[in-house]
Coordinates of C-alpha atoms in Angstrom, one line a residue:
Chain A
X179 CA 0.0 0.0 0.0
X180 CA 2.8 2.4 0.9
X181 CA 4.4 2.0 -2.6
X182 CA 1.1 2.8 -4.3
X183 CA 0.5 5.8 -2.0
X184 CA 4.0 7.1 -2.7
X185 CA 3.5 6.8 -6.4
X186 CA 0.2 8.7 -6.4
X187 CA 1.6 11.3 -4.0
X188 CA 4.7 12.0 -6.2
X189 CA 2.7 12.1 -9.4
X190 CA -0.5 13.8 -8.5
X191 CA -0.6 15.2 -5.0
X192 CA 0.2 18.8 -5.9
X193 CA -2.5 19.0 -8.6
X194 CA -5.0 17.1 -6.4
X195 CA -4.5 19.6 -3.5
X196 CA -4.7 22.5 -5.9
X197 CA -8.0 21.2 -7.2
X198 CA -9.5 20.7 -3.8
X199 CA -8.4 24.0 -2.3
X200 CA -9.7 26.0 -5.2
X201 CA -13.0 24.1 -5.0
X202 CA -13.6 24.5 -1.2
X203 CA -11.5 27.7 -0.6
X204 CA -10.3 26.5 2.8
X205 CA -6.9 25.1 3.5
X206 CA -7.7 22.8 6.5
X207 CA -10.8 21.6 4.8
X208 CA -8.8 20.8 1.7
X209 CA -6.4 18.9 3.8
X210 CA -9.2 16.8 5.3
X211 CA -10.7 16.2 1.9
X212 CA -7.4 15.1 0.3
X213 CA -7.2 12.4 3.0
X214 CA -10.7 11.3 2.0
X215 CA -9.7 11.1 -1.6
X216 CA -6.7 8.8 -0.7
X217 CA -8.8 6.7 1.6
X218 CA -11.4 6.1 -1.2
X219 CA -8.6 5.5 -3.7
X220 CA -6.9 2.9 -1.5
X221 CA -10.2 1.2 -0.8
X222 CA -11.3 1.1 -4.4
X223 CA -8.0 0.5 -6.3
X224 CA -9.2 -3.0 -7.1
X225 CA -12.2 -1.6 -9.0
X226 CA -9.9 0.6 -11.2
X227 CA -10.4 -1.0 -14.6
X228 CA -7.8 0.9 -16.5
X229 CA -10.3 2.3 -19.0
X230 CA -9.4 5.8 -18.0
X231 CA -6.0 7.0 -17.0
X232 CA -5.0 6.9 -13.3
X233 CA -5.0 10.7 -13.3
X234 CA -8.6 11.1 -14.6
X235 CA -9.7 8.3 -12.2
X236 CA -8.1 10.1 -9.2
X237 CA -9.5 13.5 -10.1
X238 CA -12.9 12.0 -10.7
X239 CA -12.8 10.7 -7.1
X240 CA -11.6 14.0 -5.9
X241 CA -14.5 15.8 -7.6
X242 CA -17.0 13.4 -6.0
X243 CA -15.4 13.9 -2.6
X244 CA -15.9 17.7 -3.1
X245 CA -19.5 17.3 -4.3
X246 CA -20.2 15.0 -1.3
X247 CA -18.9 17.8 1.0
X248 CA -21.1 20.4 -0.7
X249 CA -24.1 18.1 -0.5
X250 CA -23.5 17.6 3.3
X251 CA -23.2 21.3 3.8
X252 CA -26.4 21.9 1.8
X253 CA -28.3 19.3 4.0
X254 CA -26.9 20.9 7.2
X255 CA -27.9 24.3 6.0
X256 CA -31.4 23.1 5.1
X257 CA -31.8 21.6 8.6
X258 CA -30.8 24.8 10.3
X259 CA -33.0 26.8 8.0
X260 CA -36.0 24.8 9.1
X261 CA -35.6 26.2 12.7
X262 CA -33.8 29.5 12.4
X263 CA -33.7 32.3 9.9
X264 CA -30.1 31.8 8.9
X265 CA -30.2 33.5 5.6
X266 CA -28.3 36.5 6.7
X267 CA -26.1 34.9 9.3
X268 CA -25.1 32.1 7.0
X269 CA -23.9 34.4 4.4
X270 CA -21.9 36.4 6.9
X271 CA -20.2 33.3 8.2
X272 CA -19.3 32.2 4.7
X273 CA -17.8 35.5 3.8
X274 CA -15.5 35.4 6.8
X275 CA -13.3 32.7 5.2
X276 CA -9.8 34.0 5.3
X277 CA -8.0 34.6 2.0
X278 CA -5.0 32.3 1.9
X279 CA -1.7 34.1 2.2
X280 CA -0.6 33.0 -1.2
X281 CA -3.6 34.9 -2.6
X282 CA -3.4 37.8 -0.2
X283 CA 0.0 38.8 -1.6
X284 CA -1.2 38.9 -5.2
X285 CA -2.6 41.9 -7.0
X286 CA -6.3 42.9 -6.9
X287 CA -7.1 41.3 -10.2
X288 CA -6.0 37.8 -9.0
X289 CA -7.7 38.3 -5.6
X290 CA -11.0 39.2 -7.4
X291 CA -10.8 36.2 -9.7
X292 CA -10.2 34.0 -6.6
X293 CA -13.3 35.5 -4.9
X294 CA -15.4 35.3 -8.1
X295 CA -14.7 31.6 -8.6
X296 CA -16.7 31.0 -5.4
X297 CA -19.8 32.4 -7.0
X298 CA -19.8 30.1 -10.0
X299 CA -21.7 26.8 -9.9
X300 CA -19.8 23.7 -8.7
X301 CA -19.7 22.4 -12.3
X302 CA -18.5 25.7 -13.7
X303 CA -15.8 26.0 -11.1
X304 CA -14.7 22.4 -11.7
X305 CA -14.3 23.1 -15.4
X306 CA -12.4 26.4 -14.9
X307 CA -10.0 24.7 -12.4
X308 CA -9.4 21.7 -14.6
X309 CA -9.0 23.7 -17.8
X310 CA -7.2 26.8 -16.8
X311 CA -5.6 26.2 -13.5
X312 CA -4.6 22.6 -14.0
X313 CA -4.2 23.0 -17.8
X314 CA -6.1 19.8 -18.6
X315 CA -7.4 19.3 -22.2
X316 CA -11.2 19.3 -23.0
X317 CA -10.9 15.5 -23.5
X318 CA -9.3 14.9 -20.1
X319 CA -11.8 17.2 -18.4
X320 CA -14.7 15.4 -20.1
X321 CA -13.3 12.1 -18.9
X322 CA -13.0 13.2 -15.3
X323 CA -16.5 14.7 -15.3
X324 CA -18.0 11.8 -17.2
X325 CA -19.4 14.4 -19.6
X326 CA -19.4 14.8 -23.4
X327 CA -16.8 17.1 -24.7
X328 CA -19.5 19.4 -26.0
X329 CA -20.9 19.7 -22.5
X330 CA -17.5 20.7 -21.2
X331 CA -17.2 23.3 -23.9
X332 CA -20.7 24.7 -23.2
X333 CA -20.1 24.8 -19.4
X334 CA -16.7 26.4 -20.0
X335 CA -18.3 29.1 -22.2
X336 CA -21.0 29.8 -19.6
X337 CA -18.4 29.8 -16.8
X338 CA -16.3 32.4 -18.5
X339 CA -19.4 34.5 -19.1
X340 CA -20.5 34.1 -15.5
X341 CA -17.0 35.0 -14.2
X342 CA -16.9 38.1 -16.4
X343 CA -20.3 39.2 -15.0
X344 CA -19.3 38.5 -11.4
X345 CA -16.1 40.4 -11.8
X346 CA -17.9 43.4 -13.3
X347 CA -20.4 43.3 -10.5
X348 CA -17.6 43.2 -8.0
X349 CA -16.0 46.2 -9.6
X350 CA -19.3 48.1 -9.7
X351 CA -19.8 47.4 -6.0
X352 CA -16.4 48.6 -5.2
X353 CA -16.8 51.7 -7.2
X354 CA -20.1 52.5 -5.4
X355 CA -18.4 52.1 -2.0
X356 CA -15.5 54.3 -3.0
X357 CA -17.9 57.0 -4.3
X358 CA -19.8 56.9 -1.0
Chain B
X131 CA -15.3 49.7 -15.8
X132 CA -12.8 47.2 -17.1
X133 CA -14.0 45.0 -20.0
X134 CA -12.4 41.6 -20.0
X135 CA -12.0 39.2 -22.9
X136 CA -12.0 35.4 -22.6
X137 CA -8.2 35.5 -22.9
X138 CA -7.9 37.9 -20.0
X139 CA -9.9 35.6 -17.9
X140 CA -7.9 32.6 -18.9
X141 CA -4.7 34.4 -18.2
X142 CA -6.0 35.5 -14.8
X143 CA -7.0 32.0 -13.9
X144 CA -3.6 30.7 -15.1
X145 CA -1.9 33.3 -12.9
X146 CA -3.6 32.1 -9.7
X147 CA -0.8 31.0 -7.4
X148 CA 0.1 27.4 -6.7
X149 CA -0.9 26.4 -3.2
X150 CA 1.0 23.8 -1.3
X151 CA -0.3 21.2 1.1
X152 CA 1.5 21.9 4.4
X153 CA 0.9 18.5 6.0
X154 CA 3.9 16.2 5.4
X155 CA 3.7 13.1 3.2
X156 CA 4.4 10.7 6.1
X157 CA 1.8 12.3 8.4
X158 CA -0.8 12.1 5.5
X159 CA 0.1 8.5 4.9
X160 CA -0.3 7.6 8.6
X161 CA -3.8 9.3 8.7
X162 CA -4.9 7.6 5.5
X163 CA -3.6 4.1 6.4
X164 CA -5.2 4.3 9.8
X165 CA -8.5 5.1 8.2
X166 CA -8.1 2.4 5.5
X167 CA -7.2 -0.3 8.1
X168 CA -9.7 0.8 10.7
X169 CA -11.9 -2.2 11.6
X170 CA -15.6 -1.7 10.7
X171 CA -17.5 -0.3 13.5
X172 CA -19.8 -2.7 15.3
X173 CA -23.4 -2.1 15.1
X174 CA -24.7 0.4 17.7
X175 CA -26.0 -1.2 20.9
X176 CA -29.4 0.3 20.4
X177 CA -29.7 -1.0 16.8
X178 CA -31.3 -4.4 17.4
X179 CA -33.7 -3.5 20.1
X180 CA -34.7 -0.5 18.0
X181 CA -35.3 -2.6 14.9
X182 CA -37.3 -5.2 17.0
X183 CA -39.5 -2.4 18.3
X184 CA -40.1 -1.0 14.9
X185 CA -41.0 -4.5 13.6
X186 CA -43.5 -5.1 16.4
X187 CA -45.1 -1.7 15.7
X188 CA -45.4 -2.5 12.0
X189 CA -47.0 -5.9 12.8
X190 CA -49.5 -4.2 15.1
X191 CA -50.2 -1.5 12.6
X192 CA -51.1 -4.2 10.0
X193 CA -53.0 -6.6 12.2
X194 CA -55.1 -4.2 14.4
X195 CA -57.2 -2.9 11.5
X196 CA -57.6 -6.4 10.1
X197 CA -58.6 -7.7 13.5
X198 CA -61.3 -5.0 13.9
X199 CA -62.7 -5.5 10.5
X200 CA -62.9 -9.3 11.0
X201 CA -64.8 -8.7 14.2
X202 CA -67.3 -6.7 12.3
X203 CA -67.7 -9.5 9.8
X204 CA -68.2 -12.0 12.6
X205 CA -71.1 -10.1 14.1
X206 CA -72.8 -10.1 10.7
X207 CA -72.3 -13.8 10.3
X208 CA -73.3 -14.8 13.8
X209 CA -77.0 -14.8 13.1
X210 CA -76.8 -18.2 11.5
X211 CA -80.2 -18.2 9.9
X212 CA -79.7 -15.0 8.1
X213 CA -76.2 -15.8 6.9
X214 CA -77.1 -16.4 3.2
X215 CA -79.6 -13.6 3.2
X216 CA -77.1 -11.2 4.7
X217 CA -74.5 -12.3 2.3
X218 CA -76.8 -11.6 -0.6
X219 CA -78.0 -8.3 0.7
X220 CA -74.5 -7.2 1.5
X221 CA -73.4 -8.1 -1.9
X222 CA -76.2 -6.2 -3.4
X223 CA -75.4 -3.2 -1.2
X224 CA -71.8 -3.3 -2.2
X225 CA -72.8 -3.3 -5.8
X226 CA -74.8 -0.1 -5.4
X227 CA -73.1 1.7 -2.6
X228 CA -69.4 0.8 -2.1
X229 CA -68.6 0.7 1.6
X230 CA -65.2 1.4 3.1
X231 CA -65.9 -0.9 5.9
X232 CA -66.7 -4.0 3.9
X233 CA -64.4 -6.9 4.5
X234 CA -61.8 -8.0 2.1
X235 CA -63.6 -10.0 -0.6
X236 CA -63.9 -10.2 -4.3
X237 CA -66.3 -7.3 -4.1
X238 CA -63.9 -5.4 -2.0
X239 CA -61.3 -5.8 -4.7
X240 CA -63.7 -4.6 -7.3
X241 CA -64.3 -1.5 -5.1
X242 CA -60.7 -0.9 -4.9
X243 CA -60.5 -1.0 -8.7
X244 CA -63.4 1.4 -9.0
X245 CA -61.7 3.8 -6.6
X246 CA -58.6 3.8 -8.7
X247 CA -60.3 4.6 -12.0
X248 CA -63.1 6.8 -10.8
X249 CA -62.7 9.6 -8.2
X250 CA -65.0 9.3 -5.2
X251 CA -68.0 11.6 -5.1
X252 CA -66.2 13.8 -2.7
X253 CA -63.3 14.1 -5.1
X254 CA -65.7 14.7 -8.0
X255 CA -67.2 17.6 -6.2
X256 CA -63.9 19.3 -5.9
X257 CA -63.1 21.6 -8.8
X258 CA -60.7 19.8 -11.1
X259 CA -58.2 22.6 -10.9
X260 CA -57.9 22.0 -7.2
X261 CA -57.1 18.4 -7.7
X262 CA -54.6 19.3 -10.4
X263 CA -53.1 21.8 -8.1
X264 CA -52.6 19.3 -5.3
X265 CA -51.1 16.8 -7.8
X266 CA -48.8 19.3 -9.4
X267 CA -47.7 20.7 -6.0
X268 CA -46.8 17.3 -4.9
X269 CA -44.9 16.8 -8.1
X270 CA -43.2 20.1 -7.8
X271 CA -42.1 19.3 -4.3
X272 CA -40.6 16.1 -5.6
X273 CA -38.6 18.0 -8.2
X274 CA -37.5 20.5 -5.6
X275 CA -36.3 17.7 -3.4
X276 CA -34.1 16.5 -6.3
X277 CA -32.9 20.1 -6.7
X278 CA -31.6 20.1 -3.1
X279 CA -28.6 18.4 -4.5
X280 CA -25.7 20.6 -5.4
X281 CA -26.3 22.4 -8.7
X282 CA -25.2 20.4 -11.7
X283 CA -24.9 21.9 -15.1
X284 CA -27.8 21.0 -17.3
X285 CA -27.7 20.4 -21.0
X286 CA -29.3 23.4 -22.6
X287 CA -30.1 22.9 -26.3
X288 CA -31.0 26.4 -27.4
X289 CA -29.3 29.6 -28.3
X290 CA -30.6 32.6 -26.4
X291 CA -31.3 35.8 -28.2
X292 CA -28.5 37.7 -26.6
X293 CA -25.8 35.5 -28.0
X294 CA -24.2 36.5 -31.2
X295 CA -21.4 35.4 -33.6
X296 CA -23.0 32.2 -34.6
X297 CA -23.4 30.8 -38.2
X298 CA -25.8 28.0 -38.8
X299 CA -24.7 25.0 -40.7
X300 CA -27.1 22.1 -41.1
X301 CA -26.2 18.4 -40.9
X302 CA -28.3 15.3 -41.8
X303 CA -28.9 12.8 -39.1
X304 CA -27.2 9.4 -39.5
X305 CA -29.8 7.9 -41.7
X306 CA -30.7 11.2 -43.5
X307 CA -34.2 11.3 -42.0
X308 CA -33.8 14.6 -40.3
X309 CA -31.7 17.7 -40.8
X310 CA -30.3 19.4 -37.8
X311 CA -29.3 23.1 -37.8
X312 CA -26.1 23.6 -35.7
X313 CA -25.2 27.3 -35.1
X314 CA -21.5 27.4 -34.6
X315 CA -19.0 30.1 -33.6
X316 CA -16.8 31.1 -36.5
X317 CA -13.7 29.6 -34.8
X318 CA -15.5 26.4 -33.8
X319 CA -14.1 23.1 -35.0
X320 CA -17.2 20.9 -35.4
X321 CA -16.9 17.2 -35.9
X322 CA -20.4 15.9 -37.0
X323 CA -19.4 12.3 -36.2
X324 CA -19.1 13.2 -32.5
X325 CA -22.7 14.3 -32.5
X326 CA -23.9 11.3 -34.4
X327 CA -24.5 13.3 -37.5
X328 CA -23.6 12.7 -41.2
X329 CA -21.3 14.9 -43.2
X330 CA -23.0 18.0 -44.7
X331 CA -25.2 17.4 -47.7
X332 CA -24.5 20.8 -49.1
X333 CA -20.7 21.1 -48.7
X334 CA -20.2 21.7 -52.4
X335 CA -22.8 24.6 -52.7
X336 CA -22.2 28.3 -52.5
X337 CA -24.5 30.8 -50.9
X338 CA -24.9 34.4 -51.9
X339 CA -27.3 36.2 -49.5
X340 CA -28.8 39.6 -50.2
X341 CA -30.7 40.5 -47.0
X342 CA -31.8 43.9 -48.3
X343 CA -33.5 42.2 -51.3
X344 CA -34.6 39.3 -49.1
X345 CA -33.2 36.7 -51.5
X346 CA -30.4 34.2 -51.6
X347 CA -28.8 32.4 -54.6
X348 CA -27.5 28.9 -54.1
X349 CA -25.1 27.8 -56.7
X350 CA -24.6 24.1 -57.5
X351 CA -21.5 22.9 -59.4
X352 CA -22.1 22.1 -63.1
X353 CA -22.9 18.4 -63.5
X354 CA -24.1 18.1 -59.9
X355 CA -25.5 14.7 -59.4
X356 CA -27.6 13.3 -56.6
X357 CA -28.4 9.7 -55.8
X358 CA -31.7 8.8 -54.2
X359 CA -34.7 10.9 -53.1
X360 CA -33.7 10.8 -49.4
X361 CA -30.4 12.6 -50.2
X362 CA -32.2 15.1 -52.5
X363 CA -34.6 15.9 -49.7
X364 CA -31.6 16.3 -47.3
X365 CA -30.0 18.8 -49.7
X366 CA -33.2 20.9 -50.0
X367 CA -33.8 20.8 -46.2
X368 CA -30.2 21.7 -45.5
X369 CA -30.4 24.7 -47.7
X370 CA -33.6 25.9 -46.1
X371 CA -32.2 25.5 -42.5
X372 CA -28.8 27.0 -43.4
X373 CA -30.6 30.1 -44.5
X374 CA -33.4 30.1 -41.9
X375 CA -31.9 32.9 -39.8
X376 CA -31.9 35.3 -42.7
X377 CA -35.1 37.1 -43.3
X378 CA -35.6 35.8 -46.9
X379 CA -38.5 35.8 -49.3
X380 CA -37.0 33.5 -51.9
X381 CA -34.1 31.1 -52.3
X382 CA -33.0 30.7 -55.9
X383 CA -31.0 27.6 -56.9
X384 CA -28.9 27.4 -60.1
X385 CA -25.9 25.7 -61.5
X386 CA -22.6 27.5 -62.1
X387 CA -23.7 28.2 -65.7
X388 CA -27.1 29.6 -64.5
X389 CA -29.3 26.7 -65.4
X390 CA -32.0 25.1 -63.2
X391 CA -30.7 22.2 -61.0
X392 CA -31.6 18.6 -61.6
X393 CA -32.3 17.2 -58.1
X394 CA -33.4 13.6 -58.2
X395 CA -37.0 13.1 -57.5
X396 CA -37.6 16.9 -57.4
X397 CA -36.8 17.1 -61.1
X398 CA -35.4 20.4 -62.4
X399 CA -35.8 23.1 -59.8
X400 CA -34.9 26.8 -59.8
X401 CA -36.2 27.7 -56.4
X402 CA -36.4 26.2 -52.9
X403 CA -39.2 27.4 -50.6
X404 CA -38.2 29.3 -47.5
X405 CA -39.2 28.0 -44.1
X406 CA -42.7 29.2 -43.2
X407 CA -44.2 29.6 -39.8
X408 CA -45.9 26.4 -38.4
X409 CA -44.0 24.0 -40.5
X410 CA -42.0 22.2 -37.8
X411 CA -42.1 20.9 -34.3
X412 CA -39.0 20.0 -32.4
X413 CA -38.1 16.7 -30.9
X414 CA -34.9 15.1 -29.6
X415 CA -32.3 13.5 -31.8
X416 CA -29.8 11.1 -30.2
X417 CA -27.8 8.7 -32.3
X418 CA -27.5 5.2 -30.7
X419 CA -25.3 5.5 -27.6
X420 CA -24.0 9.0 -28.3
X421 CA -23.9 11.2 -25.2
X422 CA -24.9 14.2 -27.4
X423 CA -28.6 15.2 -27.6
X424 CA -29.8 17.7 -30.1
X425 CA -33.1 19.2 -31.0
X426 CA -34.4 18.1 -34.4
X427 CA -37.0 20.0 -36.5
X428 CA -39.6 17.6 -37.6
X429 CA -41.9 18.7 -40.4
X430 CA -45.7 18.5 -39.8
X431 CA -48.4 18.0 -42.4
X432 CA -51.2 20.4 -43.0
X433 CA -51.4 23.6 -40.9
X434 CA -51.8 22.4 -37.4
X435 CA -52.6 24.9 -34.6
X436 CA -50.0 25.4 -31.9
X437 CA -52.0 23.3 -29.5
X438 CA -52.0 20.4 -32.1
X439 CA -48.3 20.9 -32.6
X440 CA -47.8 20.5 -28.8
X441 CA -49.7 17.2 -28.9
X442 CA -47.6 16.1 -31.9
X443 CA -44.5 16.8 -29.9
X444 CA -45.4 13.8 -27.6
X445 CA -45.8 11.4 -30.5
X446 CA -43.2 8.7 -31.2
X447 CA -42.2 7.3 -34.5
X448 CA -41.1 10.4 -36.3
X449 CA -37.6 9.1 -37.1
X450 CA -35.2 6.3 -36.2
X451 CA -33.1 8.3 -33.7
X452 CA -35.8 10.8 -32.8
X453 CA -37.8 10.7 -29.6
X454 CA -40.4 13.0 -28.1
X455 CA -39.0 15.9 -25.9
X456 CA -42.3 16.1 -24.1
X457 CA -42.9 13.3 -21.7
X458 CA -46.1 11.3 -22.0
X459 CA -47.5 12.3 -18.7
X460 CA -47.7 16.0 -19.7
X461 CA -51.2 17.1 -20.8
X462 CA -51.7 20.4 -22.5
X463 CA -55.0 21.7 -21.2
X464 CA -55.4 25.1 -22.8
X465 CA -53.3 27.3 -25.1
X466 CA -54.1 30.9 -25.5
X467 CA -52.2 33.6 -27.4
X468 CA -52.1 37.3 -26.9
X469 CA -49.8 39.6 -28.9
X470 CA -47.0 37.2 -29.5
X471 CA -47.1 35.7 -26.0
X472 CA -48.6 32.2 -25.9
X473 CA -49.7 30.8 -22.5
X474 CA -49.7 27.1 -22.1
X475 CA -51.7 25.5 -19.2
X476 CA -50.4 22.1 -18.6
X477 CA -50.8 19.3 -16.1
X478 CA -48.1 16.7 -15.3
X479 CA -47.0 13.9 -13.1
X480 CA -43.6 13.8 -11.6
X481 CA -40.6 14.7 -13.7
X482 CA -37.7 12.3 -14.1
X483 CA -35.4 15.2 -13.2
X484 CA -34.7 18.8 -13.9
X485 CA -33.1 17.9 -17.2
X486 CA -36.3 16.4 -18.5
X487 CA -38.2 19.5 -17.6
X488 CA -35.5 21.7 -19.2
X489 CA -35.5 19.7 -22.4
X490 CA -39.3 19.9 -22.7
X491 CA -39.3 23.6 -22.0
X492 CA -36.7 24.3 -24.6
X493 CA -38.3 22.1 -27.3
X494 CA -41.6 23.9 -26.7
X495 CA -39.9 27.3 -26.8
X496 CA -38.3 26.4 -30.1
X497 CA -41.6 25.1 -31.5
X498 CA -43.4 28.3 -30.3
X499 CA -40.7 30.4 -32.1
X500 CA -41.3 28.3 -35.3
X501 CA -45.0 29.1 -34.9
X502 CA -44.3 32.8 -34.8
X503 CA -44.6 33.5 -31.1
X504 CA -42.1 35.7 -29.2
X505 CA -42.6 34.5 -25.7
X506 CA -44.1 31.5 -23.9
X507 CA -45.7 31.6 -20.5
X508 CA -45.9 28.1 -18.8
X509 CA -48.7 27.7 -16.3
X510 CA -49.2 24.6 -14.1
X511 CA -45.5 23.5 -13.9
X512 CA -45.5 24.7 -10.3
X513 CA -41.7 24.4 -10.0
X514 CA -40.5 27.6 -8.3
X515 CA -36.8 26.7 -8.1
X516 CA -36.0 25.9 -11.7
X517 CA -32.5 27.0 -12.2
X518 CA -32.4 27.8 -15.9
X519 CA -35.6 29.7 -16.6
X520 CA -37.9 31.8 -14.4
X521 CA -41.2 29.9 -15.1
X522 CA -43.2 32.6 -13.3
X523 CA -42.5 35.0 -16.2
X524 CA -43.0 34.7 -20.0
X525 CA -39.8 33.3 -21.6
X526 CA -38.3 34.5 -24.8
X527 CA -38.3 32.0 -27.6
X528 CA -34.7 31.2 -28.6
X529 CA -32.7 32.6 -31.5
X530 CA -31.7 29.1 -32.6
X531 CA -31.2 25.5 -31.4
X532 CA -28.1 23.3 -30.8
X533 CA -25.4 25.9 -30.4
X534 CA -21.8 24.8 -30.5
X535 CA -19.7 27.2 -28.6
X536 CA -16.2 26.2 -29.4

């Protein structure tokens, strides 16, 4: 098991962690989720049939781990919402997530893009991370997401559009504050 | 305000910094291996007593009503002399007035069947809209439950009015039965095979469009030859759909030397009719196991009303790889039109998922556009959280179908 772990770690750990941290925007959470990914990989290595590459298989698991996390969060939020009016508080708590220091030292543009990613849908964010942060091809992205290539392209197109709109809105908001 | 191009966004994403995992490899391995090797947790101590209690309660819930109803039957049958008479009269009663208290018997089963097919008098007295509302609200809540899952990107099959830079090229389906218009971005590299489509039927033709005159000239190479009536039809339909987005009054066809074109079963033709309102409905095209789904225009005979067209959208058998985009359980009750806005009142059972609803909505929008409407208002869907469209408001018909972005 150790050899297998070492191999995965050397080859993919950096990209895997990058994917998770950009998905969940929280370092300690990404560290927990990366463990979950390895646990699932170790437990299901026998079921890896070699149809896809090891890399796409690993990322496909990582994406499912991230989605499971979002789903649990959603369920928790729904439970709370039944009893309390959390609409405002919930938003406040979310916005208090600290910007990682790697991002904090970057220019405004980069910081805004990092913040804006959070406002895209999970699918759009996945495609943007795979395509432009990890540099994967359309085909690799489609394989990881189990989508058709055209769906990847369409989602990418919409994600870019969404990101542009979000960035414009952020700038407008900032402009308004400065004027005030 | 700064305007960003796609390239700016790509560059900014590419410039996001690399973030390193600070936990060491050995520590991570220890955590992972301890979790992988952890023995499975024993069942919780309360599990078996809890299950036993639930089982007992279930058994009681089943047997207590049966026990009471059997008691009732015994009291009837206790008067021995009147047993047959009672049995007869109770049978007669059951035939005329179904009783909810009657014991399980053949008649009881018949009653159950009647209840399934005919609503009770109480239900009949309710306004039917009320019943529909209850039903659709239940269905809506089912869909909303499904939507509680994290948002997944749905396959949209239409090109909205605010998108530009697309040129339509039409491709025949694999067996040439249908022609599918595919709006593409100029820089798009489109492979028809990937979408389960055949090569273009009109690759050799040249178009000259004069929008101010409202006419187009399609030039065929001299000596152009076509084999089979299906292919001739594919050529004609491809020309019509290629030019559908231009506001044309006539499409002239000619050879390079200016003569009429000999086109198989069509004979010699010098004009192709432009697409008129109300000629097509839209259904789903999917070639064998291809993951790609497309909307296919299906020509309809006669001049159906829009409500007829909606019913036709549910029909099967309009092509080998073509299936209805509207599920069978959807009923179109009334359709009313007012100044370009068509309102559709529909009734439905539960949706297979948000994608099924989206595909239906988009196929109807495309069909409404083909019938000359500008907006569609859907009533009775009763899904408040539908991510793609706001069903509370009239929705614009699309500019086109099957866009390919890249």
